[in-house]
XYZ file of N, CA and C in Angstrom:
390
model
N 19.395 -14.653 18.637
C 20.213 -14.420 19.801
C 19.750 -15.392 20.888
N 20.700 -15.967 21.602
C 20.392 -16.902 22.681
C 20.655 -16.246 24.025
N 19.811 -16.609 25.019
C 20.050 -16.089 26.370
C 21.056 -16.998 27.079
N 21.283 -16.737 28.362
C 22.273 -17.504 29.125
C 21.921 -18.979 29.220
N 20.632 -19.329 29.067
C 20.186 -20.718 29.137
C 20.098 -21.369 27.762
N 20.473 -20.642 26.709
C 20.426 -21.193 25.366
C 19.080 -21.059 24.686
N 18.138 -20.334 25.318
C 16.817 -20.134 24.711
C 16.891 -18.998 23.695
N 16.129 -19.139 22.606
C 16.094 -18.117 21.572
C 15.391 -16.875 22.083
N 16.017 -15.711 21.865
C 15.444 -14.438 22.306
C 15.205 -13.549 21.098
N 14.354 -12.532 21.284
C 14.147 -11.533 20.241
C 15.464 -10.814 19.994
N 15.629 -10.274 18.795
C 16.875 -9.599 18.432
C 17.186 -8.429 19.352
N 16.145 -7.835 19.961
C 16.391 -6.712 20.862
C 16.729 -7.182 22.270
N 16.667 -8.498 22.514
C 17.037 -9.045 23.801
C 16.023 -8.807 24.901
N 14.837 -8.323 24.576
C 13.867 -7.969 25.608
C 12.895 -9.081 25.951
N 12.692 -10.038 25.046
C 11.703 -11.073 25.344
C 12.100 -12.397 24.711
N 11.697 -13.467 25.351
C 11.944 -14.800 24.810
C 10.955 -15.089 23.698
N 11.366 -15.914 22.771
C 10.473 -16.393 21.720
C 10.280 -17.882 21.955
N 9.205 -18.294 22.662
C 9.031 -19.696 22.992
C 8.786 -20.572 21.770
N 8.244 -20.011 20.702
C 7.955 -20.793 19.503
C 8.469 -20.036 18.280
N 9.758 -20.167 17.957
C 10.322 -19.408 16.847
C 9.594 -19.648 15.533
N 9.042 -20.849 15.324
C 8.339 -21.138 14.075
C 7.079 -20.299 13.936
N 6.503 -19.876 15.055
C 5.270 -19.089 15.017
C 5.543 -17.590 15.076
N 6.804 -17.213 15.242
C 7.137 -15.787 15.351
C 6.836 -15.079 14.040
N 6.303 -13.870 14.141
C 5.964 -13.091 12.953
C 6.108 -11.619 13.293
N 6.730 -10.888 12.425
C 6.886 -9.454 12.616
C 5.805 -8.750 11.817
N 5.057 -7.863 12.468
C 4.025 -7.098 11.781
C 4.636 -5.786 11.332
N 4.723 -5.596 10.032
C 5.294 -4.366 9.492
C 4.240 -3.581 8.725
N 3.007 -3.630 9.226
C 1.930 -2.849 8.618
C 1.560 -3.377 7.254
N 1.487 -2.473 6.273
C 1.042 -2.849 4.937
C 1.937 -3.915 4.323
N 3.211 -3.902 4.634
C 4.116 -4.884 4.053
C 3.786 -6.294 4.523
N 2.982 -6.419 5.574
C 2.598 -7.701 6.125
C 1.331 -8.243 5.469
N 0.701 -7.464 4.609
C -0.554 -7.871 3.987
C -0.326 -8.463 2.605
N -1.252 -9.323 2.215
C -1.206 -9.903 0.873
C -1.725 -8.890 -0.148
N -1.248 -8.996 -1.374
C -1.743 -8.158 -2.464
C -3.129 -8.642 -2.865
N -4.020 -7.698 -3.165
C -5.377 -7.995 -3.624
C -5.478 -7.671 -5.108
N -6.092 -8.551 -5.890
C -6.326 -8.296 -7.310
C -7.620 -7.518 -7.470
N -7.551 -6.387 -8.182
C -8.739 -5.575 -8.470
C -8.748 -5.247 -9.956
N -9.932 -5.369 -10.576
C -10.076 -5.068 -12.003
C -11.281 -4.167 -12.242
N -11.743 -3.503 -11.210
C -12.877 -2.591 -11.312
C -12.926 -1.700 -10.094
N -13.888 -0.804 -10.080
C -14.017 0.183 -9.001
C -13.952 -0.496 -7.630
N -13.273 0.170 -6.701
C -13.057 -0.401 -5.373
C -12.786 0.734 -4.394
N -13.273 0.595 -3.160
C -12.934 1.532 -2.095
C -11.922 0.852 -1.186
N -10.742 1.427 -1.118
C -9.633 0.845 -0.371
C -9.777 1.073 1.126
N -9.071 0.269 1.880
C -8.911 0.438 3.324
C -7.446 0.752 3.588
N -7.185 1.455 4.677
C -5.798 1.740 5.044
C -5.043 0.421 5.172
N -3.861 0.372 4.601
C -3.042 -0.831 4.640
C -3.216 -1.749 3.450
N -4.197 -1.486 2.589
C -4.391 -2.333 1.408
C -3.174 -2.298 0.501
N -2.940 -3.427 -0.147
C -1.940 -3.554 -1.210
C -2.714 -4.034 -2.423
N -2.792 -3.201 -3.445
C -3.710 -3.439 -4.559
C -2.965 -3.631 -5.870
N -3.218 -4.780 -6.523
C -2.777 -4.998 -7.899
C -3.948 -4.559 -8.770
N -3.856 -3.360 -9.328
C -4.951 -2.763 -10.097
C -4.754 -3.060 -11.579
N -5.480 -4.054 -12.078
C -5.342 -4.502 -13.463
C -6.355 -3.793 -14.353
N -5.880 -2.828 -15.122
C -6.747 -2.062 -16.022
C -6.714 -2.626 -17.442
N -6.344 -3.880 -17.598
C -6.249 -4.489 -18.925
C -7.543 -4.423 -19.712
N -8.679 -4.595 -19.049
C -9.975 -4.569 -19.736
C -10.508 -3.154 -19.881
N -10.299 -2.313 -18.884
C -10.828 -0.937 -18.923
C -10.235 -0.126 -17.781
N -10.217 1.185 -17.978
C -9.810 2.103 -16.912
C -10.842 2.050 -15.791
N -10.422 2.311 -14.567
C -11.360 2.373 -13.447
C -10.783 3.230 -12.332
N -11.599 3.440 -11.290
C -11.219 4.301 -10.167
C -11.175 3.508 -8.873
N -10.135 3.743 -8.107
C -10.059 3.238 -6.739
C -10.166 4.451 -5.827
N -11.041 4.349 -4.835
C -11.277 5.440 -3.891
C -10.521 5.150 -2.604
N -9.751 6.124 -2.160
C -8.998 5.964 -0.915
C -9.946 6.010 0.284
N -9.526 5.489 1.425
C -10.420 5.405 2.583
C -10.851 6.771 3.120
N -12.098 6.836 3.580
C -12.607 8.059 4.213
C -12.015 8.210 5.609
N -11.769 7.091 6.281
C -11.117 7.099 7.591
C -9.624 7.003 7.326
N -8.899 8.062 7.656
C -7.497 8.128 7.258
C -6.627 8.706 8.373
N -6.148 7.865 9.258
C -5.236 8.361 10.292
C -3.910 8.798 9.673
N -3.199 9.641 10.370
C -1.897 10.098 9.892
C -1.001 8.899 9.615
N -0.378 8.894 8.455
C 0.524 7.816 8.083
C -0.148 6.627 7.437
N -1.487 6.658 7.277
C -2.182 5.551 6.611
C -1.595 5.366 5.215
N -1.434 4.119 4.793
C -0.852 3.812 3.489
C -1.762 2.914 2.681
N -1.771 3.126 1.368
C -2.384 2.207 0.413
C -1.365 2.043 -0.710
N -1.015 0.803 -1.016
C -0.003 0.499 -2.025
C -0.692 0.078 -3.316
N -0.099 0.447 -4.439
C -0.659 0.132 -5.756
C 0.429 -0.404 -6.679
N 0.045 -1.329 -7.555
C 0.932 -1.772 -8.633
C 0.102 -2.165 -9.844
N 0.717 -2.078 -11.021
C 0.087 -2.408 -12.302
C 0.615 -3.761 -12.772
N -0.080 -4.858 -12.453
C 0.458 -6.180 -12.759
C 0.492 -6.504 -14.248
N -0.382 -5.874 -15.042
C -0.446 -6.189 -16.467
C 0.212 -5.160 -17.358
N 0.854 -4.153 -16.764
C 1.498 -3.073 -17.527
C 0.517 -2.435 -18.510
N -0.645 -2.000 -17.979
C -1.697 -1.410 -18.813
C -2.076 0.015 -18.443
N -1.489 0.589 -17.425
C -1.932 1.907 -16.962
C -1.752 2.998 -18.006
N -0.787 2.889 -18.916
C -0.604 3.930 -19.939
C -1.770 3.934 -20.923
N -2.320 2.769 -21.226
C -3.451 2.651 -22.152
C -4.771 2.887 -21.440
N -4.981 2.193 -20.336
C -6.194 2.323 -19.523
C -5.767 2.819 -18.146
N -5.848 4.115 -17.955
C -5.360 4.733 -16.712
C -6.105 4.238 -15.483
N -5.381 4.182 -14.372
C -5.986 3.980 -13.060
C -6.172 5.358 -12.449
N -7.387 5.665 -12.027
C -7.656 6.920 -11.327
C -7.820 6.600 -9.849
N -7.177 7.394 -9.007
C -7.292 7.221 -7.559
C -7.933 8.479 -6.999
N -9.067 8.303 -6.327
C -9.805 9.416 -5.725
C -9.397 9.576 -4.267
N -9.196 10.822 -3.859
C -8.812 11.103 -2.478
C -9.948 11.000 -1.479
N -11.179 10.817 -1.939
C -12.334 10.624 -1.059
C -12.491 11.771 -0.055
N -12.474 13.003 -0.576
C -12.662 14.171 0.283
C -11.376 14.861 0.681
N -10.254 14.219 0.460
C -8.940 14.832 0.697
C -8.198 14.825 -0.633
N -7.354 15.801 -0.849
C -6.558 15.811 -2.075
C -5.557 14.671 -2.070
N -5.161 14.287 -3.267
C -4.069 13.340 -3.443
C -3.095 13.987 -4.421
N -1.876 14.202 -3.981
C -0.845 14.866 -4.796
C -1.338 16.212 -5.315
N -2.078 16.952 -4.474
C -2.485 18.311 -4.808
C -3.766 18.452 -5.595
N -4.453 17.352 -5.873
C -5.705 17.410 -6.640
C -6.702 16.409 -6.059
N -7.948 16.499 -6.503
C -8.988 15.597 -5.997
C -8.742 14.153 -6.422
N -8.091 13.976 -7.586
C -7.781 12.633 -8.082
C -6.336 12.583 -8.567
N -5.814 11.373 -8.630
C -4.471 11.128 -9.151
C -4.604 10.116 -10.271
N -3.963 10.377 -11.408
C -4.007 9.462 -12.542
C -2.685 8.713 -12.643
N -2.763 7.394 -12.515
C -1.591 6.535 -12.686
C -1.566 6.109 -14.150
N -0.509 6.507 -14.864
C -0.475 6.286 -16.311
C 0.861 5.743 -16.817
N 1.605 5.084 -15.948
C 2.866 4.464 -16.350
C 2.690 2.952 -16.394
N 2.963 2.330 -17.544
C 2.890 0.873 -17.628
C 3.818 0.239 -16.600
N 3.312 -0.777 -15.930
C 4.083 -1.442 -14.891
C 4.299 -0.555 -13.680
N 3.433 0.433 -13.515
C 3.591 1.426 -12.461
C 3.399 0.872 -11.059
N 3.865 1.641 -10.119
C 3.718 1.314 -8.702
C 3.838 2.606 -7.909
N 3.151 2.666 -6.786
C 3.277 3.814 -5.889
C 2.601 3.502 -4.569
N 2.870 4.364 -3.600
C 2.233 4.276 -2.293
C 1.558 5.611 -2.027
N 0.285 5.574 -1.645
C -0.420 6.775 -1.189
C -0.323 6.781 0.333
N 0.236 7.864 0.880
C 0.438 7.984 2.328
C -0.280 9.236 2.802
N -1.136 9.087 3.827
C -1.901 10.236 4.298
C -1.092 11.073 5.275
N -1.066 12.389 5.014
C -0.404 13.371 5.875
C -1.502 14.183 6.552
N -1.777 13.896 7.825
C -2.876 14.558 8.538
C -2.632 16.052 8.707
N -1.381 16.460 8.839
C -1.080 17.885 8.998
C -1.503 18.665 7.761
N -1.212 18.127 6.586
C -1.589 18.775 5.325
C -3.001 18.388 4.892
N -3.602 17.391 5.557
C -4.902 16.828 5.177
C -4.885 16.438 3.701
N -3.849 15.664 3.333
C -3.669 15.285 1.929
C -2.959 13.943 1.824
N -3.350 13.171 0.808
C -2.631 11.960 0.454
C -1.410 12.356 -0.364
N -0.260 11.854 -0.004
C 0.960 12.091 -0.772
C 1.294 10.834 -1.561
N 1.818 11.016 -2.754
C 2.212 9.891 -3.598
C 3.722 9.729 -3.485
N 4.144 8.525 -3.130
C 5.567 8.238 -2.959
C 5.967 7.061 -3.848
N 7.207 7.080 -4.265
C 7.803 5.983 -5.035
C 7.068 5.724 -6.343
N 6.559 6.754 -7.017
C 5.842 6.545 -8.277
C 6.841 6.238 -9.377
N 6.681 5.113 -10.010
C 7.566 4.729 -11.102
C 6.891 3.710 -11.983
N 7.588 3.311 -13.031
C 7.047 2.329 -13.965
C 8.035 1.208 -14.189
N 7.668 0.321 -15.098
C 8.506 -0.832 -15.407
C 9.855 -0.376 -15.941
N 10.879 -1.135 -15.602
C 12.223 -0.804 -16.089
C 12.702 -1.855 -17.065
């Protein structure tokens, strides 16, 4: 969107963008790069994890510091979770109603989202390869 002087403005019209090439929208976890993991790991809020269990099953522990709405994204890049399960530990909070969650769909993906009211990690968008 252009203002009256022809300068590029934000889509909401509230501020000028002096350097459109440097403009970047921060959308939380979606703004982060995927990390490759092939062994035990303690995640941080906002992590995007490609958990490759091709060599062996392993556990990823969710963050102990978990503000409401914290997200950790997971995907199975090698389509191995059915053979070598990925276990996700809630680190003191339940995940999907239990202390751990087992990801066992080849080509699987899901997002763990912390619900502070329930004091539990919820699993969203759990699916496998199509």
